[in-house]
Short mmCIF file of N, CA and C in Angstrom, two decimals:
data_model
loop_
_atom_site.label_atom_id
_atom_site.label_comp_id
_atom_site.label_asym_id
_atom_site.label_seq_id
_atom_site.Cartn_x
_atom_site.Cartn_y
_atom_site.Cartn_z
N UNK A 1 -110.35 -30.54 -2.01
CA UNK A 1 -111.33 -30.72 -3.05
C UNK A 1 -111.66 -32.21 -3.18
N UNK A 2 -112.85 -32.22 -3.49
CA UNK A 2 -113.30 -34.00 -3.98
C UNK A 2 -113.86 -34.04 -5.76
N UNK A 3 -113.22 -34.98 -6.06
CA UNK A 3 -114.00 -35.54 -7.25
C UNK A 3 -115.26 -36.60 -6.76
N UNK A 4 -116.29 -35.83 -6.93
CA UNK A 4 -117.06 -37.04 -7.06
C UNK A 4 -118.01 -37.72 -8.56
N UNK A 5 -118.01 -38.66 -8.84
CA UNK A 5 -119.10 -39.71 -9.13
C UNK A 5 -120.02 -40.20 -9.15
N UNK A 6 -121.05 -39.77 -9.49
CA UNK A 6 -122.90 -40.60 -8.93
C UNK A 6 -123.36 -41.39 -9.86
N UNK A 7 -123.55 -42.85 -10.31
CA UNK A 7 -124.15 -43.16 -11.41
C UNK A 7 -125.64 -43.97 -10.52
N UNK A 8 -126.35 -43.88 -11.37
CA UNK A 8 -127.56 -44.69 -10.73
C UNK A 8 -127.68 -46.09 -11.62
N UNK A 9 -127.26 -47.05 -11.04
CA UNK A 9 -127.00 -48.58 -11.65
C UNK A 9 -128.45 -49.97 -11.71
N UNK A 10 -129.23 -48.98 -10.91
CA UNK A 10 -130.52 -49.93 -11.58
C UNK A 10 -131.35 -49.65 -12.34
N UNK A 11 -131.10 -49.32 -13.38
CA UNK A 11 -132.27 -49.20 -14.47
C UNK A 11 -131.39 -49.23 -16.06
N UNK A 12 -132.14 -49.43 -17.63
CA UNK A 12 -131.41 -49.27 -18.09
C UNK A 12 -130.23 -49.72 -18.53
N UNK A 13 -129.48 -49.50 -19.17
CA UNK A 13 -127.78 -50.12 -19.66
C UNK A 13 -127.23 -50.48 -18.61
N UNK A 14 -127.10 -49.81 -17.50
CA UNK A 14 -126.20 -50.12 -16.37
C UNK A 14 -126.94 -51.76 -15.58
N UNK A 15 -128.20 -51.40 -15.54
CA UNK A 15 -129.09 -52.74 -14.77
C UNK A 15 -128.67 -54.45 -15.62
N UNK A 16 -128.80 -53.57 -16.76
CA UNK A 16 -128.61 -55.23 -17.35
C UNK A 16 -126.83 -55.12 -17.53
N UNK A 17 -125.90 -54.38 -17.79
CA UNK A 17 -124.81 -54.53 -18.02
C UNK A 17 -123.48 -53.86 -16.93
N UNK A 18 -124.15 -53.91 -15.71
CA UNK A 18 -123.33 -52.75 -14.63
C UNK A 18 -121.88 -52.90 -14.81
N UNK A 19 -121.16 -54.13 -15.00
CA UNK A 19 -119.74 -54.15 -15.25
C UNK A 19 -118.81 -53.16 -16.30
N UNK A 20 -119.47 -53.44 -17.43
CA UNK A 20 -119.54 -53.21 -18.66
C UNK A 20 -119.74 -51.66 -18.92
N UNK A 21 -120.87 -51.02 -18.53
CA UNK A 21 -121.24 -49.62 -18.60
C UNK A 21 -120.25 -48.85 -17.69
N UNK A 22 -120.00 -49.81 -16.54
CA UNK A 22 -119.75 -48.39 -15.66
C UNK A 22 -117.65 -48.19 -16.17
N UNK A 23 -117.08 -49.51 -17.00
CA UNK A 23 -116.02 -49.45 -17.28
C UNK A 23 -116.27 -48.34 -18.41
N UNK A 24 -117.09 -48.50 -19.28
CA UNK A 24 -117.45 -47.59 -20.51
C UNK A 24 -117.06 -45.59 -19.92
N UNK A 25 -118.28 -45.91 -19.02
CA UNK A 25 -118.26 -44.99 -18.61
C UNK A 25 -116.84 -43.93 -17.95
N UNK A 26 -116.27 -44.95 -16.87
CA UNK A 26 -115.00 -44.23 -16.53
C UNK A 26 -114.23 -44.03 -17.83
N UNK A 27 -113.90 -45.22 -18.92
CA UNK A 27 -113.08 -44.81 -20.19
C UNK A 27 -113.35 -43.29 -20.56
N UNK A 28 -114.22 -43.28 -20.95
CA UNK A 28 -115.02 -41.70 -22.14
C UNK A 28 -114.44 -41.06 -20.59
N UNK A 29 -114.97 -40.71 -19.70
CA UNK A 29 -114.79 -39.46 -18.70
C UNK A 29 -113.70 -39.44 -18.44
N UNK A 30 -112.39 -40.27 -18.29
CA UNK A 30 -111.31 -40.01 -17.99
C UNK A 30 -110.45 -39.69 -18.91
N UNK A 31 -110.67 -40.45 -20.19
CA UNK A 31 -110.46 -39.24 -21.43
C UNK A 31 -110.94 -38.07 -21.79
N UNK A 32 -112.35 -38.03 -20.91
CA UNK A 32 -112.46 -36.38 -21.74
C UNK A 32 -112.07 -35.36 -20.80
N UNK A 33 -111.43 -35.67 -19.49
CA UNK A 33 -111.16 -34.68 -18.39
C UNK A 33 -110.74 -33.32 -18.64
N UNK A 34 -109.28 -33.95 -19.92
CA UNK A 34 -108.46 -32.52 -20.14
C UNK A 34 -109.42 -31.75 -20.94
N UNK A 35 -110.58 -31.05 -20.95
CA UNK A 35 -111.42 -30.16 -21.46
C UNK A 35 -111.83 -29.56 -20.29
N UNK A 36 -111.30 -29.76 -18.87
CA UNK A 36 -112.23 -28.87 -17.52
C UNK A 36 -110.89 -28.92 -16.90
N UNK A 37 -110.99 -27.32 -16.28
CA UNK A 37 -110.13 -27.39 -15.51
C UNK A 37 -109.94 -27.76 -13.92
N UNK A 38 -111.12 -28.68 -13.73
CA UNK A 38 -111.71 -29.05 -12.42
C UNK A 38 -111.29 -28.47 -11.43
N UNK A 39 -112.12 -27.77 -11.27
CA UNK A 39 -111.90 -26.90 -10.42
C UNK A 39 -113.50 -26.71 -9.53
N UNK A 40 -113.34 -26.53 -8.40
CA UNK A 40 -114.86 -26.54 -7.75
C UNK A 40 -115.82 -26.21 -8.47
N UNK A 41 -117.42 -26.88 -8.79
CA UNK A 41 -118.43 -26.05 -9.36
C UNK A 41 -118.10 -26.54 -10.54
N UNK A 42 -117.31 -27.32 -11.09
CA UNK A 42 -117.02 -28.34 -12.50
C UNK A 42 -118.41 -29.36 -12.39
N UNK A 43 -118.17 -29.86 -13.55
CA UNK A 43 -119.34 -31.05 -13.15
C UNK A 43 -119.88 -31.24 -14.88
N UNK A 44 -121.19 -32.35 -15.02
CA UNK A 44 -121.18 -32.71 -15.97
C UNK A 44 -122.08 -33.86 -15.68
N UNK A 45 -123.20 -33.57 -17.00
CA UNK A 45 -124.09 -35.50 -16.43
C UNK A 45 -123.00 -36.49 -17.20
N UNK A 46 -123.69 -37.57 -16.65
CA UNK A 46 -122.95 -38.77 -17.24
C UNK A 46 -124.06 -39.78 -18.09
N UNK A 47 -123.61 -40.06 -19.23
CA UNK A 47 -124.72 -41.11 -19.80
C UNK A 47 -124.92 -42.59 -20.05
N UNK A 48 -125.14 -43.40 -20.31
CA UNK A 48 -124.54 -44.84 -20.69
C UNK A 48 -124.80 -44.80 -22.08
N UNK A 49 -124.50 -46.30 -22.60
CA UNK A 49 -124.35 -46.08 -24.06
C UNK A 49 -125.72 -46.35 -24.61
N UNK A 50 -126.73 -45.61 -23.90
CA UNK A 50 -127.70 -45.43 -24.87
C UNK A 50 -128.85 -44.14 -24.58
N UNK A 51 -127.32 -43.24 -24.31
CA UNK A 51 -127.65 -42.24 -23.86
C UNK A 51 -128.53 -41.21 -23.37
N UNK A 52 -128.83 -42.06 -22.41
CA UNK A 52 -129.49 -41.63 -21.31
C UNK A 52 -128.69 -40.98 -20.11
N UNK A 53 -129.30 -40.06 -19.56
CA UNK A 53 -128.64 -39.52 -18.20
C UNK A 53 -128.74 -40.67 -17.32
N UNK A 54 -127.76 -40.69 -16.52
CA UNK A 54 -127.31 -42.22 -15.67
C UNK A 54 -126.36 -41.33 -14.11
N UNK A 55 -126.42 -40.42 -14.41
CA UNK A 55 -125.80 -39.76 -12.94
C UNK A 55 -124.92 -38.40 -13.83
N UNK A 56 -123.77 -37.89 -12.32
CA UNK A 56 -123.23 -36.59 -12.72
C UNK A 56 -122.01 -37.03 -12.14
N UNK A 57 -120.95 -36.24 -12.66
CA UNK A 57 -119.65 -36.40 -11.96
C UNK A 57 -119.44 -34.61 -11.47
N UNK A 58 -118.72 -34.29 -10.31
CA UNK A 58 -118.73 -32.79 -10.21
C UNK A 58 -117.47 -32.91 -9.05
N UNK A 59 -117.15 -31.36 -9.25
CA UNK A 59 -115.72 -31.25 -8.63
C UNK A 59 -116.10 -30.15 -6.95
N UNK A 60 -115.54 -30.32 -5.90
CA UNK A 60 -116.44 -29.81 -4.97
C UNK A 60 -115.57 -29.47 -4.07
N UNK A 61 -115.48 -28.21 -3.12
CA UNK A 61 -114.73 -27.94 -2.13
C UNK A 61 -113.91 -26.84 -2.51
N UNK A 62 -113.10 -26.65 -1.73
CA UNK A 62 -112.02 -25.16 -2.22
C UNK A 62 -111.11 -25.61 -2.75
N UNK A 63 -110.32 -24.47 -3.74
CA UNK A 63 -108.86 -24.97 -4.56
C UNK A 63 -107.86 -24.54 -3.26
N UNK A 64 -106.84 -25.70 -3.46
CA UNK A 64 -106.01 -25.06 -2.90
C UNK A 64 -105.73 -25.86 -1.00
#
């Protein structure tokens, strides 16, 4: 299985603050993990802090 990550970093919160947002960003998502049991076909947009859609994180491949 893969965890993946997509944020799109030029435009927006991330353009002017990419350091900053994308730490934001991993904080909130890696705290909110324990709510999925990630498992393939998981997934979820991702926003910055001015919440806007900014990419998706999603879980992919077979369990096991």
């Amino acid at each position: 299985m893969k965890f993946l990550l997509e944020v799109t970093m030029d435009e927006g919160a991330l353009a002017e603050d990419p350091t900053g947002e994308l730490q934001r960003i991993l904080r909130y998502w890696g705290g909110n993990l324990h709510h999925y049991a990630l498992r393939p076909g998981d997934g979820s947009a991702v926003y910055d802090s001015a919440h806007q859609e900014v990419g998706r994180w999603s879980v992919e491949g077979r369990a096991g």
